[in-house]
Amino acid sequence: MSETQLPLASPRRWTAALAGKAPARPAPAFISVATLGGVTALVLLVAIGTLLDQTVLIPPLAASAALVFAAPALPLAQPRNVIGGQLVSALVGFLVLAVADSSVWASAVAGGLAIGAMALTRTSHSPAAATAVIVVVAEPSAVLFLPLLLLATLVIVGVGILAGRSGKTVRYPSYWW
């Protein structure tokens, strides 16, 4: 078989196969609105947490904000997915915690089960799988954690709606339900 028959037989072909075209850089106005929206939403979560003397900003919410502000047209960034995915995943985390107690093994199972639960409920939101892991590892009170998580996702979505009305980004949300 000759080199022309083997698609990736030479280093030059490997380089060509690996080379791709990155998406175009967003307009400066989009970057500014996305950055300002993300900072505003996350600082609001810290302010709310300070007022309530509770941790409201958990790492998966920063990832949720990244989707809402930097990729507002994606299905993963829509309110149904942000709010629903986070809550479904937290519930999965609490269920696993109740059944298996807190361990790294249980947290891994919770993260995996959250992926399935979000797919089943049509609320896929990749950062939310980490919320299930956090619930199992940190063992928060469900009575406190769930309302704070709901509030946090509503803040992110609310600021996303304002950013989406700026005229500098796509209109957010693309759909609600």
Short mmCIF file of C-alpha atoms in Angstrom, two decimals:
data_model
loop_
_atom_site.label_atom_id
_atom_site.label_comp_id
_atom_site.label_asym_id
_atom_site.label_seq_id
_atom_site.Cartn_x
_atom_site.Cartn_y
_atom_site.Cartn_z
CA MET A 1 0.00 0.00 0.00
CA SER A 2 1.45 3.39 -0.92
CA GLU A 3 1.60 6.49 1.23
CA THR A 4 -1.22 8.04 -0.80
CA GLN A 5 -3.45 5.14 0.21
CA LEU A 6 -2.74 5.55 3.92
CA PRO A 7 -4.49 8.77 4.90
CA LEU A 8 -2.28 9.67 7.84
CA ALA A 9 0.98 7.93 7.04
CA SER A 10 3.24 10.99 6.95
CA PRO A 11 3.92 13.72 9.49
CA ARG A 12 2.70 16.31 6.98
CA ARG A 13 -0.63 14.51 6.72
CA TRP A 14 -0.89 14.28 10.50
CA THR A 15 -0.30 18.01 10.73
CA ALA A 16 -2.90 18.67 8.05
CA ALA A 17 -5.41 16.38 9.77
CA LEU A 18 -4.89 18.10 13.12
CA ALA A 19 -5.03 21.58 11.68
CA GLY A 20 -8.43 23.10 11.83
CA LYS A 21 -9.98 26.45 11.69
CA ALA A 22 -10.92 27.98 14.99
CA PRO A 23 -14.10 30.02 15.07
CA ALA A 24 -13.73 33.70 14.34
CA ARG A 25 -13.01 35.94 17.30
CA PRO A 26 -16.24 37.49 18.58
CA ALA A 27 -16.74 41.20 18.12
CA PRO A 28 -15.23 43.38 20.84
CA ALA A 29 -18.73 44.51 21.89
CA PHE A 30 -19.81 40.88 22.38
CA ILE A 31 -16.69 40.15 24.44
CA SER A 32 -17.32 43.25 26.56
CA VAL A 33 -20.97 42.37 27.23
CA ALA A 34 -20.12 38.72 27.96
CA THR A 35 -17.34 39.72 30.35
CA LEU A 36 -19.41 42.38 32.11
CA GLY A 37 -22.39 40.02 32.36
CA GLY A 38 -20.27 37.23 33.81
CA VAL A 39 -18.57 39.50 36.34
CA THR A 40 -21.89 41.08 37.33
CA ALA A 41 -23.68 37.75 37.84
CA LEU A 42 -20.85 36.15 39.81
CA VAL A 43 -20.26 39.23 41.99
CA LEU A 44 -23.99 39.31 42.71
CA LEU A 45 -23.77 35.69 43.89
CA VAL A 46 -20.92 36.61 46.23
CA ALA A 47 -22.87 39.63 47.51
CA ILE A 48 -25.96 37.49 48.15
CA GLY A 49 -23.81 34.93 49.93
CA THR A 50 -22.21 37.64 52.06
CA LEU A 51 -25.62 39.03 53.03
CA LEU A 52 -26.88 35.56 53.93
CA ASP A 53 -23.59 34.42 55.46
CA GLN A 54 -23.69 31.42 53.11
CA THR A 55 -21.63 30.24 50.17
CA VAL A 56 -23.69 30.85 47.05
CA LEU A 57 -20.97 30.95 44.41
CA ILE A 58 -19.88 27.37 43.81
CA PRO A 59 -17.52 26.53 40.92
CA PRO A 60 -20.15 24.94 38.63
CA LEU A 61 -22.06 28.23 38.66
CA ALA A 62 -19.06 30.04 37.19
CA ALA A 63 -19.11 27.47 34.39
CA SER A 64 -22.86 28.02 33.98
CA ALA A 65 -22.21 31.75 33.67
CA ALA A 66 -19.57 31.07 31.02
CA LEU A 67 -22.17 29.29 28.92
CA VAL A 68 -24.89 31.89 29.44
CA PHE A 69 -22.66 34.86 28.63
CA ALA A 70 -20.12 33.49 26.14
CA ALA A 71 -22.37 31.03 24.28
CA PRO A 72 -25.93 32.30 24.84
CA ALA A 73 -27.40 30.55 21.81
CA LEU A 74 -26.34 27.04 22.84
CA PRO A 75 -29.03 24.70 24.17
CA LEU A 76 -26.86 24.10 27.27
CA ALA A 77 -27.13 27.83 28.08
CA GLN A 78 -30.92 28.12 27.94
CA PRO A 79 -32.86 28.75 31.19
CA ARG A 80 -34.49 25.31 31.15
CA ASN A 81 -31.07 23.70 31.06
CA VAL A 82 -29.26 26.05 33.45
CA ILE A 83 -31.94 26.02 36.15
CA GLY A 84 -33.30 22.54 35.55
CA GLY A 85 -29.92 20.90 35.01
CA GLN A 86 -28.50 22.38 38.20
CA LEU A 87 -31.52 21.37 40.30
CA VAL A 88 -31.82 17.87 38.80
CA SER A 89 -28.11 17.27 39.39
CA ALA A 90 -28.26 18.54 42.96
CA LEU A 91 -31.20 16.22 43.66
CA VAL A 92 -29.23 13.31 42.21
CA GLY A 93 -26.33 14.27 44.47
CA PHE A 94 -28.58 14.29 47.54
CA LEU A 95 -30.07 10.92 46.54
CA VAL A 96 -26.63 9.35 46.14
CA LEU A 97 -25.52 10.93 49.41
CA ALA A 98 -28.54 9.38 51.19
CA VAL A 99 -27.89 5.95 49.72
CA ALA A 100 -24.10 5.73 49.66
CA ASP A 101 -22.86 8.41 52.09
CA SER A 102 -20.01 10.78 51.21
CA SER A 103 -16.97 9.38 49.41
CA VAL A 104 -15.05 10.07 46.24
CA TRP A 105 -16.55 6.87 44.81
CA ALA A 106 -20.08 8.05 45.54
CA SER A 107 -19.31 11.49 44.12
CA ALA A 108 -18.15 9.90 40.86
CA VAL A 109 -21.36 7.88 40.68
CA ALA A 110 -23.40 11.02 41.41
CA GLY A 111 -21.71 12.92 38.59
CA GLY A 112 -22.40 10.10 36.15
CA LEU A 113 -25.98 9.61 37.27
CA ALA A 114 -26.56 13.37 36.98
CA ILE A 115 -25.58 13.19 33.33
CA GLY A 116 -28.21 10.51 32.75
CA ALA A 117 -30.85 12.32 34.80
CA MET A 118 -30.32 15.53 32.86
CA ALA A 119 -30.57 13.65 29.56
CA LEU A 120 -33.76 11.97 30.75
CA THR A 121 -35.32 15.28 31.80
CA ARG A 122 -34.04 17.17 28.73
CA THR A 123 -32.13 19.60 30.95
CA SER A 124 -28.54 18.85 29.91
CA HIS A 125 -26.15 21.42 31.33
CA SER A 126 -22.59 20.15 31.58
CA PRO A 127 -21.51 22.28 34.59
CA ALA A 128 -24.35 20.79 36.62
CA ALA A 129 -22.75 17.33 36.76
CA ALA A 130 -20.12 18.94 38.99
CA THR A 131 -22.89 20.18 41.28
CA ALA A 132 -23.88 16.57 41.99
CA VAL A 133 -20.25 15.81 42.84
CA ILE A 134 -20.06 18.83 45.16
CA VAL A 135 -23.23 17.79 46.98
CA VAL A 136 -21.81 14.34 47.74
CA VAL A 137 -18.39 15.66 48.78
CA ALA A 138 -19.52 18.71 50.79
CA GLU A 139 -22.71 17.21 52.30
CA PRO A 140 -24.65 20.50 52.49
CA SER A 141 -28.11 20.77 54.00
CA ALA A 142 -30.63 20.18 51.21
CA VAL A 143 -33.06 22.59 52.86
CA LEU A 144 -30.48 25.38 52.52
CA PHE A 145 -28.58 24.32 49.41
CA LEU A 146 -31.49 23.81 47.01
CA PRO A 147 -33.12 27.24 47.48
CA LEU A 148 -29.72 28.95 47.25
CA LEU A 149 -28.93 27.02 44.08
CA LEU A 150 -32.28 28.01 42.60
CA LEU A 151 -31.66 31.65 43.52
CA ALA A 152 -28.16 31.53 42.03
CA THR A 153 -29.34 30.07 38.73
CA LEU A 154 -32.13 32.66 38.55
CA VAL A 155 -29.57 35.44 39.06
CA ILE A 156 -27.36 34.08 36.28
CA VAL A 157 -30.30 33.70 33.90
CA GLY A 158 -31.66 37.14 34.88
CA VAL A 159 -28.37 38.89 34.18
CA GLY A 160 -28.14 36.83 30.98
CA ILE A 161 -31.52 38.21 29.89
CA LEU A 162 -30.28 41.77 30.51
CA ALA A 163 -27.08 41.09 28.57
CA GLY A 164 -29.14 39.55 25.77
CA ARG A 165 -31.10 42.80 25.47
CA SER A 166 -27.93 44.87 24.96
CA GLY A 167 -28.05 44.52 21.20
CA LYS A 168 -24.40 43.41 21.26
CA THR A 169 -25.05 39.68 21.65
CA VAL A 170 -27.66 37.26 20.41
CA ARG A 171 -30.97 37.67 22.16
CA TYR A 172 -31.09 35.48 25.26
CA PRO A 173 -32.81 33.18 25.88
CA SER A 174 -33.45 31.44 22.59
CA TYR A 175 -36.25 29.53 24.31
CA TRP A 176 -37.56 29.00 27.82
CA TRP A 177 -39.03 25.54 27.84
#
